[in-house]
Amino acid sequence: MKILKNSLLMFLSVFAISFANAQDKPKSPPEKATGTINGATIQINYGSPSVRGRKIWGELVPFDKVWRAGANEATTFETDKDLTIEGSKLPAGKYSFFVIPNEKQCVIVFNKEAKQWGAYKYNDKEDQLRVTVKPKMAKTSTEKLVYTINAKDVVLSWDNWDIGFSVK
């Protein structure tokens, strides 16, 4: 009986520790992408959600609505030098970064209110810059949302889409 009782206590302890550890791991952990384009240092801070079998574009992320371009707090985009995004000037600074997705095009938004929770209090009067790009079907599916800063562009990849914009 004592062996059974000790075994049960050990099982419950292992279960409790495993459960507690699982609760500590966020489903959309904070991530950071950093890189340099034309001498400007760019840093993107975002929550990285996973697809987890869900339909992303047009459902989890509705079409034609402002999306925080990640999870949790609004994604932030910071540059230490002025940039040209899709042919338009973006002054050096820190911005909240939003996307308004659509089946045919995505509006990329750099908003002057850098500290926001999600897109709940998004105010388009604070937009510094908006540009329109076309999403591309990805060659492979990306489970966890990721930003990539390349030599001439920035790309948001998630599920079966790549949403990129040129940067000079």
PDB file of C-alpha atoms in Angstrom:
ATOM      1  CA  MET A   1       0.000   0.000   0.000  1.00  0.00           C
ATOM      2  CA  LYS A   2       2.852   2.368   0.858  1.00  0.00           C
ATOM      3  CA  ILE A   3       4.452   1.701  -2.558  1.00  0.00           C
ATOM      4  CA  LEU A   4       1.153   2.459  -4.307  1.00  0.00           C
ATOM      5  CA  LYS A   5       0.726   5.661  -2.293  1.00  0.00           C
ATOM      6  CA  ASN A   6       4.311   6.799  -3.074  1.00  0.00           C
ATOM      7  CA  SER A   7       3.833   5.974  -6.765  1.00  0.00           C
ATOM      8  CA  LEU A   8       0.622   7.974  -6.875  1.00  0.00           C
ATOM      9  CA  LEU A   9       2.280  10.947  -5.156  1.00  0.00           C
ATOM     10  CA  MET A  10       5.209  10.772  -7.590  1.00  0.00           C
ATOM     11  CA  PHE A  11       2.825  10.632 -10.574  1.00  0.00           C
ATOM     12  CA  LEU A  12       0.844  13.625  -9.307  1.00  0.00           C
ATOM     13  CA  SER A  13       4.037  15.606  -8.679  1.00  0.00           C
ATOM     14  CA  VAL A  14       5.345  14.920 -12.198  1.00  0.00           C
ATOM     15  CA  PHE A  15       1.931  15.786 -13.672  1.00  0.00           C
ATOM     16  CA  ALA A  16       1.750  19.051 -11.690  1.00  0.00           C
ATOM     17  CA  ILE A  17       5.273  20.089 -12.733  1.00  0.00           C
ATOM     18  CA  SER A  18       4.584  19.237 -16.386  1.00  0.00           C
ATOM     19  CA  PHE A  19       1.301  21.154 -16.324  1.00  0.00           C
ATOM     20  CA  ALA A  20       2.943  24.178 -14.682  1.00  0.00           C
ATOM     21  CA  ASN A  21       5.764  24.186 -17.256  1.00  0.00           C
ATOM     22  CA  ALA A  22       3.255  23.967 -20.117  1.00  0.00           C
ATOM     23  CA  GLN A  23       1.372  26.955 -18.692  1.00  0.00           C
ATOM     24  CA  ASP A  24       4.606  28.991 -18.528  1.00  0.00           C
ATOM     25  CA  LYS A  25       5.228  28.692 -22.287  1.00  0.00           C
ATOM     26  CA  PRO A  26       3.328  31.364 -24.194  1.00  0.00           C
ATOM     27  CA  LYS A  27       1.478  30.229 -27.312  1.00  0.00           C
ATOM     28  CA  SER A  28       2.745  33.325 -29.128  1.00  0.00           C
ATOM     29  CA  PRO A  29       6.213  33.992 -27.695  1.00  0.00           C
ATOM     30  CA  PRO A  30       7.859  37.381 -28.145  1.00  0.00           C
ATOM     31  CA  GLU A  31      10.390  37.461 -30.993  1.00  0.00           C
ATOM     32  CA  LYS A  32      12.750  40.032 -32.476  1.00  0.00           C
ATOM     33  CA  ALA A  33      14.111  40.470 -36.002  1.00  0.00           C
ATOM     34  CA  THR A  34      17.079  42.779 -36.525  1.00  0.00           C
ATOM     35  CA  GLY A  35      19.010  43.699 -39.620  1.00  0.00           C
ATOM     36  CA  THR A  36      20.617  46.452 -41.626  1.00  0.00           C
ATOM     37  CA  ILE A  37      19.448  47.906 -44.926  1.00  0.00           C
ATOM     38  CA  ASN A  38      21.490  50.699 -46.569  1.00  0.00           C
ATOM     39  CA  GLY A  39      23.209  51.485 -43.267  1.00  0.00           C
ATOM     40  CA  ALA A  40      19.967  51.729 -41.288  1.00  0.00           C
ATOM     41  CA  THR A  41      19.487  49.362 -38.362  1.00  0.00           C
ATOM     42  CA  ILE A  42      15.979  47.930 -38.300  1.00  0.00           C
ATOM     43  CA  GLN A  43      14.416  46.115 -35.350  1.00  0.00           C
ATOM     44  CA  ILE A  44      11.002  44.434 -35.408  1.00  0.00           C
ATOM     45  CA  ASN A  45       9.460  43.208 -32.135  1.00  0.00           C
ATOM     46  CA  TYR A  46       6.439  40.931 -32.403  1.00  0.00           C
ATOM     47  CA  GLY A  47       4.502  38.071 -30.869  1.00  0.00           C
ATOM     48  CA  SER A  48       4.945  34.940 -32.990  1.00  0.00           C
ATOM     49  CA  PRO A  49       1.727  32.891 -33.161  1.00  0.00           C
ATOM     50  CA  SER A  50       1.548  29.422 -34.715  1.00  0.00           C
ATOM     51  CA  VAL A  51      -0.900  28.189 -37.321  1.00  0.00           C
ATOM     52  CA  ARG A  52      -1.830  25.111 -35.221  1.00  0.00           C
ATOM     53  CA  GLY A  53      -4.170  23.782 -37.916  1.00  0.00           C
ATOM     54  CA  ARG A  54      -6.220  26.975 -38.153  1.00  0.00           C
ATOM     55  CA  LYS A  55      -7.228  28.830 -41.324  1.00  0.00           C
ATOM     56  CA  ILE A  56      -5.286  32.075 -41.045  1.00  0.00           C
ATOM     57  CA  TRP A  57      -5.992  34.452 -43.925  1.00  0.00           C
ATOM     58  CA  GLY A  58      -9.588  35.568 -44.128  1.00  0.00           C
ATOM     59  CA  GLU A  59     -10.612  33.818 -40.886  1.00  0.00           C
ATOM     60  CA  LEU A  60      -8.276  34.103 -37.878  1.00  0.00           C
ATOM     61  CA  VAL A  61      -6.911  37.261 -39.529  1.00  0.00           C
ATOM     62  CA  PRO A  62     -10.006  38.805 -41.174  1.00  0.00           C
ATOM     63  CA  PHE A  63      -9.727  40.483 -44.553  1.00  0.00           C
ATOM     64  CA  ASP A  64     -10.082  44.266 -44.757  1.00  0.00           C
ATOM     65  CA  LYS A  65      -9.528  44.850 -41.014  1.00  0.00           C
ATOM     66  CA  VAL A  66      -6.494  46.261 -39.207  1.00  0.00           C
ATOM     67  CA  TRP A  67      -4.327  43.449 -37.830  1.00  0.00           C
ATOM     68  CA  ARG A  68      -1.476  43.895 -35.338  1.00  0.00           C
ATOM     69  CA  ALA A  69       0.837  41.860 -37.606  1.00  0.00           C
ATOM     70  CA  GLY A  70       1.643  39.386 -34.853  1.00  0.00           C
ATOM     71  CA  ALA A  71       0.148  38.504 -31.479  1.00  0.00           C
ATOM     72  CA  ASN A  72      -0.401  40.266 -28.157  1.00  0.00           C
ATOM     73  CA  GLU A  73       1.036  43.795 -28.212  1.00  0.00           C
ATOM     74  CA  ALA A  74       1.136  45.578 -31.548  1.00  0.00           C
ATOM     75  CA  THR A  75       4.225  44.730 -33.562  1.00  0.00           C
ATOM     76  CA  THR A  76       6.814  47.520 -33.501  1.00  0.00           C
ATOM     77  CA  PHE A  77       9.115  48.576 -36.329  1.00  0.00           C
ATOM     78  CA  GLU A  78      12.098  50.734 -35.423  1.00  0.00           C
ATOM     79  CA  THR A  79      14.745  52.326 -37.639  1.00  0.00           C
ATOM     80  CA  ASP A  80      17.645  54.571 -36.664  1.00  0.00           C
ATOM     81  CA  LYS A  81      17.753  56.269 -40.098  1.00  0.00           C
ATOM     82  CA  ASP A  82      15.187  57.500 -42.599  1.00  0.00           C
ATOM     83  CA  LEU A  83      14.041  54.770 -45.004  1.00  0.00           C
ATOM     84  CA  THR A  84      12.205  54.582 -48.302  1.00  0.00           C
ATOM     85  CA  ILE A  85       9.416  52.003 -48.098  1.00  0.00           C
ATOM     86  CA  GLU A  86       7.900  51.042 -51.451  1.00  0.00           C
ATOM     87  CA  GLY A  87       9.012  54.440 -52.803  1.00  0.00           C
ATOM     88  CA  SER A  88       7.710  56.547 -49.878  1.00  0.00           C
ATOM     89  CA  LYS A  89       9.729  58.150 -47.077  1.00  0.00           C
ATOM     90  CA  LEU A  90       9.558  56.791 -43.516  1.00  0.00           C
ATOM     91  CA  PRO A  91      11.422  59.005 -41.019  1.00  0.00           C
ATOM     92  CA  ALA A  92      13.702  57.395 -38.440  1.00  0.00           C
ATOM     93  CA  GLY A  93      11.765  56.354 -35.343  1.00  0.00           C
ATOM     94  CA  LYS A  94       9.714  53.675 -33.654  1.00  0.00           C
ATOM     95  CA  TYR A  95       6.294  52.770 -35.025  1.00  0.00           C
ATOM     96  CA  SER A  96       3.549  50.288 -34.401  1.00  0.00           C
ATOM     97  CA  PHE A  97       3.261  48.112 -37.483  1.00  0.00           C
ATOM     98  CA  PHE A  98      -0.080  46.933 -38.830  1.00  0.00           C
ATOM     99  CA  VAL A  99      -1.314  45.086 -41.885  1.00  0.00           C
ATOM    100  CA  ILE A 100      -4.741  45.322 -43.484  1.00  0.00           C
ATOM    101  CA  PRO A 101      -4.835  42.057 -45.468  1.00  0.00           C
ATOM    102  CA  ASN A 102      -6.990  41.290 -48.449  1.00  0.00           C
ATOM    103  CA  GLU A 103      -6.970  38.439 -50.969  1.00  0.00           C
ATOM    104  CA  LYS A 104      -5.384  40.662 -53.623  1.00  0.00           C
ATOM    105  CA  GLN A 105      -3.389  43.244 -51.671  1.00  0.00           C
ATOM    106  CA  CYS A 106      -2.205  44.213 -48.212  1.00  0.00           C
ATOM    107  CA  VAL A 107      -1.935  47.715 -46.800  1.00  0.00           C
ATOM    108  CA  ILE A 108       1.187  48.081 -44.672  1.00  0.00           C
ATOM    109  CA  VAL A 109       0.773  50.704 -41.923  1.00  0.00           C
ATOM    110  CA  PHE A 110       3.447  52.473 -39.868  1.00  0.00           C
ATOM    111  CA  ASN A 111       1.636  54.209 -37.004  1.00  0.00           C
ATOM    112  CA  LYS A 112       3.252  56.878 -34.773  1.00  0.00           C
ATOM    113  CA  GLU A 113       1.666  55.425 -31.592  1.00  0.00           C
ATOM    114  CA  ALA A 114       4.333  52.760 -30.971  1.00  0.00           C
ATOM    115  CA  LYS A 115       3.029  51.401 -27.644  1.00  0.00           C
ATOM    116  CA  GLN A 116      -0.346  49.727 -28.220  1.00  0.00           C
ATOM    117  CA  TRP A 117      -2.014  46.507 -27.136  1.00  0.00           C
ATOM    118  CA  GLY A 118      -3.100  44.772 -30.302  1.00  0.00           C
ATOM    119  CA  ALA A 119      -5.044  46.977 -32.706  1.00  0.00           C
ATOM    120  CA  TYR A 120      -7.880  47.776 -30.317  1.00  0.00           C
ATOM    121  CA  LYS A 121      -7.111  51.492 -30.015  1.00  0.00           C
ATOM    122  CA  TYR A 122      -5.604  51.902 -33.482  1.00  0.00           C
ATOM    123  CA  ASN A 123      -6.172  55.433 -34.790  1.00  0.00           C
ATOM    124  CA  ASP A 124      -5.539  55.984 -38.498  1.00  0.00           C
ATOM    125  CA  LYS A 125      -4.972  59.713 -37.838  1.00  0.00           C
ATOM    126  CA  GLU A 126      -1.654  58.661 -36.251  1.00  0.00           C
ATOM    127  CA  ASP A 127      -0.443  56.849 -39.392  1.00  0.00           C
ATOM    128  CA  GLN A 128       2.974  58.017 -40.539  1.00  0.00           C
ATOM    129  CA  LEU A 129       2.942  55.954 -43.722  1.00  0.00           C
ATOM    130  CA  ARG A 130       0.718  53.508 -45.608  1.00  0.00           C
ATOM    131  CA  VAL A 131       1.841  51.494 -48.617  1.00  0.00           C
ATOM    132  CA  THR A 132       0.088  48.780 -50.587  1.00  0.00           C
ATOM    133  CA  VAL A 133       1.763  45.490 -51.571  1.00  0.00           C
ATOM    134  CA  LYS A 134       0.636  42.169 -53.003  1.00  0.00           C
ATOM    135  CA  PRO A 135       0.874  39.065 -50.797  1.00  0.00           C
ATOM    136  CA  LYS A 136       2.618  36.117 -52.424  1.00  0.00           C
ATOM    137  CA  MET A 137       1.840  32.457 -52.028  1.00  0.00           C
ATOM    138  CA  ALA A 138       4.784  30.919 -50.173  1.00  0.00           C
ATOM    139  CA  LYS A 139       6.653  27.940 -51.605  1.00  0.00           C
ATOM    140  CA  THR A 140       6.354  26.224 -48.228  1.00  0.00           C
ATOM    141  CA  SER A 141       4.055  26.778 -45.266  1.00  0.00           C
ATOM    142  CA  THR A 142       5.454  28.682 -42.269  1.00  0.00           C
ATOM    143  CA  GLU A 143       4.044  27.396 -38.946  1.00  0.00           C
ATOM    144  CA  LYS A 144       5.283  30.237 -36.692  1.00  0.00           C
ATOM    145  CA  LEU A 145       4.975  33.822 -37.885  1.00  0.00           C
ATOM    146  CA  VAL A 146       8.390  35.234 -38.708  1.00  0.00           C
ATOM    147  CA  TYR A 147       9.848  38.499 -40.013  1.00  0.00           C
ATOM    148  CA  THR A 148      12.937  38.421 -42.218  1.00  0.00           C
ATOM    149  CA  ILE A 149      15.040  41.505 -42.902  1.00  0.00           C
ATOM    150  CA  ASN A 150      16.904  41.034 -46.191  1.00  0.00           C
ATOM    151  CA  ALA A 151      19.291  43.310 -48.129  1.00  0.00           C
ATOM    152  CA  LYS A 152      16.470  45.137 -49.949  1.00  0.00           C
ATOM    153  CA  ASP A 153      13.210  44.148 -48.282  1.00  0.00           C
ATOM    154  CA  VAL A 154      11.349  42.987 -45.198  1.00  0.00           C
ATOM    155  CA  VAL A 155       9.088  39.936 -45.376  1.00  0.00           C
ATOM    156  CA  LEU A 156       6.395  38.726 -42.990  1.00  0.00           C
ATOM    157  CA  SER A 157       5.891  34.968 -43.501  1.00  0.00           C
ATOM    158  CA  TRP A 158       3.061  32.997 -41.967  1.00  0.00           C
ATOM    159  CA  ASP A 159       1.040  30.022 -43.107  1.00  0.00           C
ATOM    160  CA  ASN A 160       1.020  30.067 -46.914  1.00  0.00           C
ATOM    161  CA  TRP A 161       1.651  33.816 -47.421  1.00  0.00           C
ATOM    162  CA  ASP A 162       4.721  36.015 -47.698  1.00  0.00           C
ATOM    163  CA  ILE A 163       3.967  39.724 -47.312  1.00  0.00           C
ATOM    164  CA  GLY A 164       7.030  41.702 -48.346  1.00  0.00           C
ATOM    165  CA  PHE A 165       7.857  45.345 -48.905  1.00  0.00           C
ATOM    166  CA  SER A 166      10.897  47.007 -50.456  1.00  0.00           C
ATOM    167  CA  VAL A 167      13.191  49.069 -48.250  1.00  0.00           C
ATOM    168  CA  LYS A 168      15.927  51.492 -49.338  1.00  0.00           C
TER     169      LYS A 168
END
